[in-house]
Amino acid sequence: MNSNILTIMKKEFARFFKDRRMVLTTIFMPGILIFVMYSFIGTGMSSMKDTGEDFIPKVYAVNLPESLSGGSGLPVEFISGEGPQEAKTLLTEEQAPWNLLAVFPEGFDQAVAAYDVSSGETAPQVELYYNSANTSSNSAYQTMKLFLENYETSLVNKFDVNPGEGPYDLASKEDMAGIMFSMMLPLLLMVFSFSGCMSVAPESIAGEKERGTIATLLVTPMKRSHLALGKIISLSAISVLSGLSSFLGTMLSLPKMMGGMEGVDAGVYQVSDYLLLLAVILSTVLVIISLISIISAFAKNVKEATSWVTPLMIVVVVIALTPMIDSFRAGNLLCYLIPLYNSVQCMNGIFSFAPDLWAILITAVSNVVCTGICAGILTKLFNSEQVVFGR
């Protein structure tokens, strides 16, 4: 590698790693904050669903039939009563000592026994009133509803569906992980990679223009192309560290964020999958840092560069959502020539356990070529006094 490029890289690394606050906020803080935030979100979502193992729903029952009052096997505590109106009011105001109001028609057992399905008449109806804003009330409703549906089925048990405890769901852990991660992680990885690039590129280029230090570099006997490549390579390396930190925080927090969702296991991916993913991330970061560097070269200061980069981030987010829409998925290998879009499609394939090695190779080469073109554009911009000095 050319000595001038190495000199620029060393300068950028020294500027970055000697600033402890920048290292902390760019590399360590994203992963830590994401882990803490997603863990809290997952814990909060789990607490909304979980009412505790010892929770026994209390059901205020009107006209409770004998078939249910004499030990139905339902893990609820029935409270017999009359007049549902006051019970509704208390349940609405979350002041009721019960979790659910169940109103049975009078003579429920006799009406059920006499009902003929083929008659076309309205079946006996049970009304369940609950407050979905209350976790205990919502849990009681789900429990009671499931029991009544099973009870209804048992009355006309002509055949059974999936008897026993056999493995009827043929989806493997790989299938479940592929569905969840292929939809979620490409978006997260693209956003994290972009955030890492955005935190260092404007400061390196627009910041030096604002401080006037880039003019000193340009008067040295150095090719402008070497300056452009040195900045792009060094900034890409720093951005990768930031992206990996964010990715690590996401992976560690996923179990909590998913609330311990059964059947989803991130351990099903092999080392080869992560190596392919790393290759895609590295080539993607090169493209992103190149685009942000070009935008930053036009800006007069860091604040202006950051505002100009925001529309690009919106474009990246939109592209990262394409795996969720079938019509926007890559149809052939030519689609992998499109920067950023090709990276998202490759990530989707890797997380779906269907990586296309040719597609990944085309993506890596395409992204490197795109980076070279951007480096050429950045070189032209450095050659322009109007751009460099903001005239």
mmCIF file of N, CA and C in Angstrom, residues 16-133:
data_model
loop_
_atom_site.group_PDB
_atom_site.id
_atom_site.type_symbol
_atom_site.label_atom_id
_atom_site.label_comp_id
_atom_site.label_asym_id
_atom_site.label_seq_id
_atom_site.Cartn_x
_atom_site.Cartn_y
_atom_site.Cartn_z
ATOM 1 N N PHE A 16 -8.656 9.568 15.992
ATOM 2 C CA PHE A 16 -9.842 8.924 16.565
ATOM 3 C C PHE A 16 -9.529 8.246 17.900
ATOM 4 N N PHE A 17 -8.507 7.397 17.935
ATOM 5 C CA PHE A 17 -8.265 6.576 19.126
ATOM 6 C C PHE A 17 -7.647 7.373 20.281
ATOM 7 N N LYS A 18 -7.074 8.538 20.009
ATOM 8 C CA LYS A 18 -6.565 9.371 21.100
ATOM 9 C C LYS A 18 -7.669 10.173 21.776
ATOM 10 N N ASP A 19 -8.796 10.247 21.129
ATOM 11 C CA ASP A 19 -9.949 10.945 21.716
ATOM 12 C C ASP A 19 -10.804 9.901 22.434
ATOM 13 N N ARG A 20 -10.648 9.786 23.737
ATOM 14 C CA ARG A 20 -11.341 8.737 24.499
ATOM 15 C C ARG A 20 -12.856 8.888 24.435
ATOM 16 N N ARG A 21 -13.300 10.126 24.428
ATOM 17 C CA ARG A 21 -14.749 10.340 24.364
ATOM 18 C C ARG A 21 -15.323 9.850 23.043
ATOM 19 N N MET A 22 -14.571 10.075 21.950
ATOM 20 C CA MET A 22 -15.046 9.621 20.651
ATOM 21 C C MET A 22 -15.042 8.092 20.571
ATOM 22 N N VAL A 23 -14.014 7.466 21.120
ATOM 23 C CA VAL A 23 -13.951 5.994 21.148
ATOM 24 C C VAL A 23 -15.113 5.431 21.949
ATOM 25 N N LEU A 24 -15.376 6.055 23.100
ATOM 26 C CA LEU A 24 -16.456 5.581 23.959
ATOM 27 C C LEU A 24 -17.809 5.725 23.274
ATOM 28 N N THR A 25 -18.074 6.898 22.689
ATOM 29 C CA THR A 25 -19.395 7.155 22.097
ATOM 30 C C THR A 25 -19.591 6.445 20.767
ATOM 31 N N THR A 26 -18.502 6.182 20.037
ATOM 32 C CA THR A 26 -18.626 5.592 18.709
ATOM 33 C C THR A 26 -18.571 4.070 18.732
ATOM 34 N N ILE A 27 -17.698 3.498 19.562
ATOM 35 C CA ILE A 27 -17.505 2.040 19.543
ATOM 36 C C ILE A 27 -18.250 1.347 20.675
ATOM 37 N N PHE A 28 -18.085 1.823 21.906
ATOM 38 C CA PHE A 28 -18.645 1.096 23.045
ATOM 39 C C PHE A 28 -20.098 1.452 23.341
ATOM 40 N N MET A 29 -20.422 2.723 23.282
ATOM 41 C CA MET A 29 -21.757 3.153 23.684
ATOM 42 C C MET A 29 -22.881 2.573 22.823
ATOM 43 N N PRO A 30 -22.736 2.496 21.481
ATOM 44 C CA PRO A 30 -23.851 1.933 20.693
ATOM 45 C C PRO A 30 -24.252 0.531 21.135
ATOM 46 N N GLY A 31 -23.262 -0.363 21.302
ATOM 47 C CA GLY A 31 -23.583 -1.730 21.717
ATOM 48 C C GLY A 31 -24.187 -1.785 23.107
ATOM 49 N N ILE A 32 -23.628 -0.994 24.027
ATOM 50 C CA ILE A 32 -24.131 -0.991 25.402
ATOM 51 C C ILE A 32 -25.557 -0.442 25.462
ATOM 52 N N LEU A 33 -25.781 0.698 24.786
ATOM 53 C CA LEU A 33 -27.113 1.309 24.816
ATOM 54 C C LEU A 33 -28.153 0.416 24.146
ATOM 55 N N ILE A 34 -27.788 -0.212 23.031
ATOM 56 C CA ILE A 34 -28.725 -1.100 22.339
ATOM 57 C C ILE A 34 -29.064 -2.295 23.213
ATOM 58 N N PHE A 35 -28.044 -2.859 23.859
ATOM 59 C CA PHE A 35 -28.300 -4.007 24.739
ATOM 60 C C PHE A 35 -29.232 -3.624 25.880
ATOM 61 N N VAL A 36 -28.948 -2.489 26.533
ATOM 62 C CA VAL A 36 -29.782 -2.053 27.656
ATOM 63 C C VAL A 36 -31.192 -1.715 27.189
ATOM 64 N N MET A 37 -31.309 -0.969 26.080
ATOM 65 C CA MET A 37 -32.617 -0.537 25.592
ATOM 66 C C MET A 37 -33.475 -1.732 25.165
ATOM 67 N N TYR A 38 -32.893 -2.629 24.347
ATOM 68 C CA TYR A 38 -33.665 -3.773 23.862
ATOM 69 C C TYR A 38 -34.005 -4.738 24.997
ATOM 70 N N SER A 39 -33.096 -4.850 25.974
ATOM 71 C CA SER A 39 -33.383 -5.718 27.124
ATOM 72 C C SER A 39 -34.560 -5.175 27.922
ATOM 73 N N PHE A 40 -34.586 -3.857 28.123
ATOM 74 C CA PHE A 40 -35.715 -3.243 28.830
ATOM 75 C C PHE A 40 -37.009 -3.415 28.049
ATOM 76 N N ILE A 41 -36.923 -3.253 26.717
ATOM 77 C CA ILE A 41 -38.119 -3.434 25.892
ATOM 78 C C ILE A 41 -38.638 -4.860 26.002
ATOM 79 N N GLY A 42 -37.714 -5.834 25.908
ATOM 80 C CA GLY A 42 -38.128 -7.229 26.019
ATOM 81 C C GLY A 42 -38.707 -7.565 27.376
ATOM 82 N N THR A 43 -38.074 -7.030 28.432
ATOM 83 C CA THR A 43 -38.589 -7.269 29.788
ATOM 84 C C THR A 43 -39.968 -6.654 29.962
ATOM 85 N N GLY A 44 -40.136 -5.434 29.405
ATOM 86 C CA GLY A 44 -41.442 -4.774 29.498
ATOM 87 C C GLY A 44 -42.522 -5.526 28.752
ATOM 88 N N MET A 45 -42.183 -6.025 27.545
ATOM 89 C CA MET A 45 -43.166 -6.782 26.766
ATOM 90 C C MET A 45 -43.525 -8.092 27.457
ATOM 91 N N SER A 46 -42.513 -8.731 28.062
ATOM 92 C CA SER A 46 -42.783 -9.985 28.776
ATOM 93 C C SER A 46 -43.662 -9.746 29.990
ATOM 94 N N SER A 47 -43.414 -8.633 30.711
ATOM 95 C CA SER A 47 -44.208 -8.342 31.907
ATOM 96 C C SER A 47 -45.652 -8.021 31.552
ATOM 97 N N MET A 48 -45.867 -7.491 30.329
ATOM 98 C CA MET A 48 -47.235 -7.195 29.909
ATOM 99 C C MET A 48 -48.034 -8.468 29.669
ATOM 100 N N LYS A 49 -47.305 -9.539 29.260
ATOM 101 C CA LYS A 49 -47.976 -10.803 28.982
ATOM 102 C C LYS A 49 -48.018 -11.721 30.191
ATOM 103 N N ASP A 50 -47.033 -11.569 31.065
ATOM 104 C CA ASP A 50 -46.878 -12.496 32.179
ATOM 105 C C ASP A 50 -47.622 -11.993 33.410
ATOM 106 N N THR A 51 -48.465 -12.834 33.958
ATOM 107 C CA THR A 51 -49.194 -12.472 35.166
ATOM 108 C C THR A 51 -48.700 -13.246 36.382
ATOM 109 N N GLY A 52 -47.658 -14.049 36.184
ATOM 110 C CA GLY A 52 -47.127 -14.820 37.299
ATOM 111 C C GLY A 52 -47.652 -16.246 37.303
ATOM 112 N N GLU A 53 -46.807 -17.165 37.771
ATOM 113 C CA GLU A 53 -47.183 -18.577 37.774
ATOM 114 C C GLU A 53 -48.319 -18.872 38.754
ATOM 115 N N ASP A 54 -48.429 -18.104 39.826
ATOM 116 C CA ASP A 54 -49.440 -18.365 40.845
ATOM 117 C C ASP A 54 -50.749 -17.628 40.575
ATOM 118 N N PHE A 55 -50.839 -16.970 39.444
ATOM 119 C CA PHE A 55 -52.034 -16.183 39.150
ATOM 120 C C PHE A 55 -53.228 -17.089 38.857
ATOM 121 N N ILE A 56 -54.314 -16.885 39.585
ATOM 122 C CA ILE A 56 -55.566 -17.612 39.365
ATOM 123 C C ILE A 56 -56.644 -16.587 39.045
ATOM 124 N N PRO A 57 -57.143 -16.558 37.807
ATOM 125 C CA PRO A 57 -58.152 -15.569 37.433
ATOM 126 C C PRO A 57 -59.417 -15.694 38.276
ATOM 127 N N LYS A 58 -59.969 -14.556 38.659
ATOM 128 C CA LYS A 58 -61.241 -14.522 39.374
ATOM 129 C C LYS A 58 -62.334 -14.085 38.401
ATOM 130 N N VAL A 59 -63.320 -14.938 38.225
ATOM 131 C CA VAL A 59 -64.381 -14.702 37.251
ATOM 132 C C VAL A 59 -65.698 -14.454 37.974
ATOM 133 N N TYR A 60 -66.262 -13.288 37.751
ATOM 134 C CA TYR A 60 -67.588 -12.967 38.286
ATOM 135 C C TYR A 60 -68.602 -13.537 37.302
ATOM 136 N N ALA A 61 -69.279 -14.619 37.702
ATOM 137 C CA ALA A 61 -70.168 -15.355 36.801
ATOM 138 C C ALA A 61 -71.629 -15.084 37.132
ATOM 139 N N VAL A 62 -72.383 -14.736 36.107
ATOM 140 C CA VAL A 62 -73.829 -14.556 36.214
ATOM 141 C C VAL A 62 -74.495 -15.784 35.599
ATOM 142 N N ASN A 63 -75.422 -16.415 36.356
ATOM 143 C CA ASN A 63 -76.110 -17.636 35.915
ATOM 144 C C ASN A 63 -75.105 -18.759 35.636
ATOM 145 N N LEU A 64 -74.168 -18.954 36.566
ATOM 146 C CA LEU A 64 -73.155 -19.993 36.389
ATOM 147 C C LEU A 64 -73.812 -21.367 36.313
ATOM 148 N N PRO A 65 -73.604 -22.120 35.211
ATOM 149 C CA PRO A 65 -74.240 -23.433 35.073
ATOM 150 C C PRO A 65 -73.609 -24.466 35.997
ATOM 151 N N GLU A 66 -74.373 -25.488 36.320
ATOM 152 C CA GLU A 66 -73.882 -26.523 37.217
ATOM 153 C C GLU A 66 -72.728 -27.302 36.610
ATOM 154 N N SER A 67 -72.705 -27.415 35.283
ATOM 155 C CA SER A 67 -71.645 -28.176 34.627
ATOM 156 C C SER A 67 -70.273 -27.554 34.850
ATOM 157 N N LEU A 68 -70.229 -26.261 35.160
ATOM 158 C CA LEU A 68 -68.959 -25.592 35.389
ATOM 159 C C LEU A 68 -68.685 -25.337 36.862
ATOM 160 N N SER A 69 -69.731 -25.243 37.637
ATOM 161 C CA SER A 69 -69.552 -24.925 39.058
ATOM 162 C C SER A 69 -69.068 -26.112 39.863
ATOM 163 N N GLY A 70 -69.257 -27.312 39.373
ATOM 164 C CA GLY A 70 -68.901 -28.497 40.150
ATOM 165 C C GLY A 70 -67.524 -29.031 39.841
ATOM 166 N N GLY A 71 -66.542 -28.179 39.725
ATOM 167 C CA GLY A 71 -65.170 -28.651 39.475
ATOM 168 C C GLY A 71 -64.960 -28.933 38.007
ATOM 169 N N SER A 72 -64.734 -27.907 37.243
ATOM 170 C CA SER A 72 -64.599 -28.044 35.799
ATOM 171 C C SER A 72 -63.169 -28.325 35.357
ATOM 172 N N GLY A 73 -62.226 -28.265 36.276
ATOM 173 C CA GLY A 73 -60.831 -28.426 35.903
ATOM 174 C C GLY A 73 -60.210 -27.136 35.401
ATOM 175 N N LEU A 74 -60.994 -26.067 35.350
ATOM 176 C CA LEU A 74 -60.494 -24.778 34.893
ATOM 177 C C LEU A 74 -59.802 -24.062 36.049
ATOM 178 N N PRO A 75 -58.571 -23.594 35.845
ATOM 179 C CA PRO A 75 -57.842 -22.929 36.936
ATOM 180 C C PRO A 75 -58.322 -21.501 37.158
ATOM 181 N N VAL A 76 -59.589 -21.358 37.508
ATOM 182 C CA VAL A 76 -60.143 -20.044 37.824
ATOM 183 C C VAL A 76 -60.952 -20.149 39.109
ATOM 184 N N GLU A 77 -61.184 -19.007 39.700
ATOM 185 C CA GLU A 77 -62.023 -18.934 40.892
ATOM 186 C C GLU A 77 -63.318 -18.224 40.518
ATOM 187 N N PHE A 78 -64.442 -18.976 40.554
ATOM 188 C CA PHE A 78 -65.731 -18.405 40.185
ATOM 189 C C PHE A 78 -66.334 -17.655 41.362
ATOM 190 N N ILE A 79 -66.882 -16.488 41.064
ATOM 191 C CA ILE A 79 -67.607 -15.692 42.056
ATOM 192 C C ILE A 79 -69.010 -15.502 41.511
ATOM 193 N N SER A 80 -69.955 -16.174 42.112
ATOM 194 C CA SER A 80 -71.331 -16.086 41.622
ATOM 195 C C SER A 80 -71.935 -14.743 41.996
ATOM 196 N N GLY A 81 -72.780 -14.224 41.122
ATOM 197 C CA GLY A 81 -73.421 -12.956 41.405
ATOM 198 C C GLY A 81 -74.575 -12.699 40.463
ATOM 199 N N GLU A 82 -75.251 -11.615 40.697
ATOM 200 C CA GLU A 82 -76.373 -11.214 39.861
ATOM 201 C C GLU A 82 -76.196 -9.750 39.467
ATOM 202 N N GLY A 83 -76.768 -9.377 38.351
ATOM 203 C CA GLY A 83 -76.711 -7.987 37.910
ATOM 204 C C GLY A 83 -75.362 -7.626 37.333
ATOM 205 N N PRO A 84 -75.174 -7.781 36.038
ATOM 206 C CA PRO A 84 -73.861 -7.536 35.442
ATOM 207 C C PRO A 84 -73.503 -6.062 35.262
ATOM 208 N N GLN A 85 -74.465 -5.155 35.355
ATOM 209 C CA GLN A 85 -74.181 -3.760 35.034
ATOM 210 C C GLN A 85 -73.153 -3.137 35.963
ATOM 211 N N GLU A 86 -73.353 -3.330 37.268
ATOM 212 C CA GLU A 86 -72.398 -2.789 38.229
ATOM 213 C C GLU A 86 -71.032 -3.451 38.069
ATOM 214 N N ALA A 87 -71.036 -4.748 37.748
ATOM 215 C CA ALA A 87 -69.769 -5.460 37.545
ATOM 216 C C ALA A 87 -69.011 -4.894 36.348
ATOM 217 N N LYS A 88 -69.733 -4.538 35.288
ATOM 218 C CA LYS A 88 -69.111 -3.928 34.112
ATOM 219 C C LYS A 88 -68.451 -2.602 34.480
ATOM 220 N N THR A 89 -69.167 -1.806 35.266
ATOM 221 C CA THR A 89 -68.654 -0.491 35.649
ATOM 222 C C THR A 89 -67.359 -0.623 36.451
ATOM 223 N N LEU A 90 -67.360 -1.532 37.426
ATOM 224 C CA LEU A 90 -66.169 -1.734 38.246
ATOM 225 C C LEU A 90 -65.006 -2.250 37.405
ATOM 226 N N LEU A 91 -65.314 -3.120 36.431
ATOM 227 C CA LEU A 91 -64.273 -3.682 35.581
ATOM 228 C C LEU A 91 -63.680 -2.598 34.667
ATOM 229 N N THR A 92 -64.528 -1.695 34.215
ATOM 230 C CA THR A 92 -64.069 -0.596 33.370
ATOM 231 C C THR A 92 -63.139 0.329 34.137
ATOM 232 N N GLU A 93 -63.462 0.583 35.381
ATOM 233 C CA GLU A 93 -62.669 1.488 36.211
ATOM 234 C C GLU A 93 -61.508 0.780 36.904
ATOM 235 N N GLU A 94 -61.318 -0.514 36.600
ATOM 236 C CA GLU A 94 -60.243 -1.327 37.179
ATOM 237 C C GLU A 94 -60.299 -1.334 38.706
ATOM 238 N N GLN A 95 -61.515 -1.309 39.252
ATOM 239 C CA GLN A 95 -61.687 -1.351 40.696
ATOM 240 C C GLN A 95 -62.318 -2.660 41.160
ATOM 241 N N ALA A 96 -62.616 -3.537 40.216
ATOM 242 C CA ALA A 96 -63.300 -4.789 40.561
ATOM 243 C C ALA A 96 -62.339 -5.767 41.231
ATOM 244 N N PRO A 97 -62.812 -6.528 42.233
ATOM 245 C CA PRO A 97 -61.975 -7.548 42.869
ATOM 246 C C PRO A 97 -61.892 -8.814 42.028
ATOM 247 N N TRP A 98 -62.460 -8.783 40.807
ATOM 248 C CA TRP A 98 -62.395 -9.914 39.889
ATOM 249 C C TRP A 98 -61.761 -9.450 38.581
ATOM 250 N N ASN A 99 -61.400 -10.417 37.738
ATOM 251 C CA ASN A 99 -60.700 -10.094 36.501
ATOM 252 C C ASN A 99 -61.569 -10.201 35.260
ATOM 253 N N LEU A 100 -62.704 -10.880 35.380
ATOM 254 C CA LEU A 100 -63.516 -11.142 34.195
ATOM 255 C C LEU A 100 -64.975 -11.272 34.599
ATOM 256 N N LEU A 101 -65.847 -10.775 33.725
ATOM 257 C CA LEU A 101 -67.293 -10.931 33.934
ATOM 258 C C LEU A 101 -67.822 -11.885 32.871
ATOM 259 N N ALA A 102 -68.365 -13.027 33.313
ATOM 260 C CA ALA A 102 -68.926 -14.027 32.404
ATOM 261 C C ALA A 102 -70.426 -14.096 32.621
ATOM 262 N N VAL A 103 -71.192 -13.819 31.577
ATOM 263 C CA VAL A 103 -72.662 -13.848 31.658
ATOM 264 C C VAL A 103 -73.177 -15.033 30.853
ATOM 265 N N PHE A 104 -73.716 -16.032 31.563
ATOM 266 C CA PHE A 104 -74.302 -17.206 30.920
ATOM 267 C C PHE A 104 -75.806 -17.010 30.799
ATOM 268 N N PRO A 105 -76.434 -17.511 29.751
ATOM 269 C CA PRO A 105 -77.903 -17.447 29.662
ATOM 270 C C PRO A 105 -78.527 -18.378 30.692
ATOM 271 N N GLU A 106 -79.707 -18.054 31.135
ATOM 272 C CA GLU A 106 -80.403 -18.935 32.092
ATOM 273 C C GLU A 106 -80.687 -20.286 31.440
ATOM 274 N N GLY A 107 -80.543 -21.348 32.245
ATOM 275 C CA GLY A 107 -80.757 -22.690 31.712
ATOM 276 C C GLY A 107 -79.728 -23.054 30.650
ATOM 277 N N PHE A 108 -78.470 -22.669 30.889
ATOM 278 C CA PHE A 108 -77.423 -22.870 29.890
ATOM 279 C C PHE A 108 -77.225 -24.352 29.566
ATOM 280 N N ASP A 109 -77.131 -25.195 30.594
ATOM 281 C CA ASP A 109 -76.903 -26.629 30.353
ATOM 282 C C ASP A 109 -78.041 -27.251 29.550
ATOM 283 N N GLN A 110 -79.289 -26.921 29.891
ATOM 284 C CA GLN A 110 -80.432 -27.474 29.185
ATOM 285 C C GLN A 110 -80.491 -26.959 27.738
ATOM 286 N N ALA A 111 -80.155 -25.673 27.559
ATOM 287 C CA ALA A 111 -80.190 -25.101 26.210
ATOM 288 C C ALA A 111 -79.125 -25.734 25.323
ATOM 289 N N VAL A 112 -77.953 -26.003 25.907
ATOM 290 C CA VAL A 112 -76.875 -26.631 25.138
ATOM 291 C C VAL A 112 -77.256 -28.053 24.762
ATOM 292 N N ALA A 113 -77.849 -28.780 25.718
ATOM 293 C CA ALA A 113 -78.240 -30.166 25.452
ATOM 294 C C ALA A 113 -79.321 -30.246 24.378
ATOM 295 N N ALA A 114 -80.215 -29.272 24.340
ATOM 296 C CA ALA A 114 -81.334 -29.303 23.388
ATOM 297 C C ALA A 114 -80.980 -28.690 22.036
ATOM 298 N N TYR A 115 -79.851 -28.044 21.939
ATOM 299 C CA TYR A 115 -79.526 -27.332 20.698
ATOM 300 C C TYR A 115 -79.109 -28.300 19.596
ATOM 301 N N ASP A 116 -79.660 -28.085 18.413
ATOM 302 C CA ASP A 116 -79.337 -28.887 17.234
ATOM 303 C C ASP A 116 -78.586 -27.998 16.249
ATOM 304 N N VAL A 117 -77.361 -28.396 15.929
ATOM 305 C CA VAL A 117 -76.528 -27.575 15.062
ATOM 306 C C VAL A 117 -77.157 -27.388 13.688
ATOM 307 N N SER A 118 -77.804 -28.434 13.187
ATOM 308 C CA SER A 118 -78.381 -28.381 11.836
ATOM 309 C C SER A 118 -79.684 -27.593 11.771
ATOM 310 N N SER A 119 -80.189 -27.123 12.916
ATOM 311 C CA SER A 119 -81.472 -26.418 12.918
ATOM 312 C C SER A 119 -81.372 -25.013 12.337
ATOM 313 N N GLY A 120 -80.151 -24.439 12.343
ATOM 314 C CA GLY A 120 -79.963 -23.086 11.844
ATOM 315 C C GLY A 120 -80.324 -22.017 12.849
ATOM 316 N N GLU A 121 -80.760 -22.391 14.012
ATOM 317 C CA GLU A 121 -81.111 -21.422 15.037
ATOM 318 C C GLU A 121 -79.852 -20.903 15.742
ATOM 319 N N THR A 122 -80.020 -19.769 16.425
ATOM 320 C CA THR A 122 -78.892 -19.174 17.141
ATOM 321 C C THR A 122 -78.519 -20.030 18.342
ATOM 322 N N ALA A 123 -77.234 -20.331 18.472
ATOM 323 C CA ALA A 123 -76.761 -21.160 19.581
ATOM 324 C C ALA A 123 -76.745 -20.361 20.876
ATOM 325 N N PRO A 124 -76.803 -21.032 22.019
ATOM 326 C CA PRO A 124 -76.683 -20.336 23.309
ATOM 327 C C PRO A 124 -75.379 -19.544 23.361
ATOM 328 N N GLN A 125 -75.453 -18.325 23.823
ATOM 329 C CA GLN A 125 -74.291 -17.448 23.775
ATOM 330 C C GLN A 125 -73.820 -17.073 25.182
ATOM 331 N N VAL A 126 -72.512 -17.110 25.345
ATOM 332 C CA VAL A 126 -71.879 -16.705 26.602
ATOM 333 C C VAL A 126 -71.146 -15.393 26.341
ATOM 334 N N GLU A 127 -71.354 -14.406 27.191
ATOM 335 C CA GLU A 127 -70.725 -13.098 27.031
ATOM 336 C C GLU A 127 -69.608 -12.937 28.053
ATOM 337 N N LEU A 128 -68.403 -12.622 27.546
ATOM 338 C CA LEU A 128 -67.245 -12.426 28.408
ATOM 339 C C LEU A 128 -66.816 -10.959 28.332
ATOM 340 N N TYR A 129 -66.894 -10.257 29.447
ATOM 341 C CA TYR A 129 -66.504 -8.856 29.507
ATOM 342 C C TYR A 129 -65.166 -8.736 30.255
ATOM 343 N N TYR A 130 -64.241 -7.991 29.656
ATOM 344 C CA TYR A 130 -62.916 -7.850 30.261
ATOM 345 C C TYR A 130 -62.347 -6.486 29.914
ATOM 346 N N ASN A 131 -61.234 -6.161 30.534
ATOM 347 C CA ASN A 131 -60.548 -4.893 30.307
ATOM 348 C C ASN A 131 -59.163 -5.199 29.742
ATOM 349 N N SER A 132 -58.979 -5.001 28.425
ATOM 350 C CA SER A 132 -57.713 -5.360 27.785
ATOM 351 C C SER A 132 -56.549 -4.488 28.250
ATOM 352 N N ALA A 133 -56.847 -3.335 28.854
ATOM 353 C CA ALA A 133 -55.787 -2.478 29.363
ATOM 354 C C ALA A 133 -55.199 -3.016 30.660
#
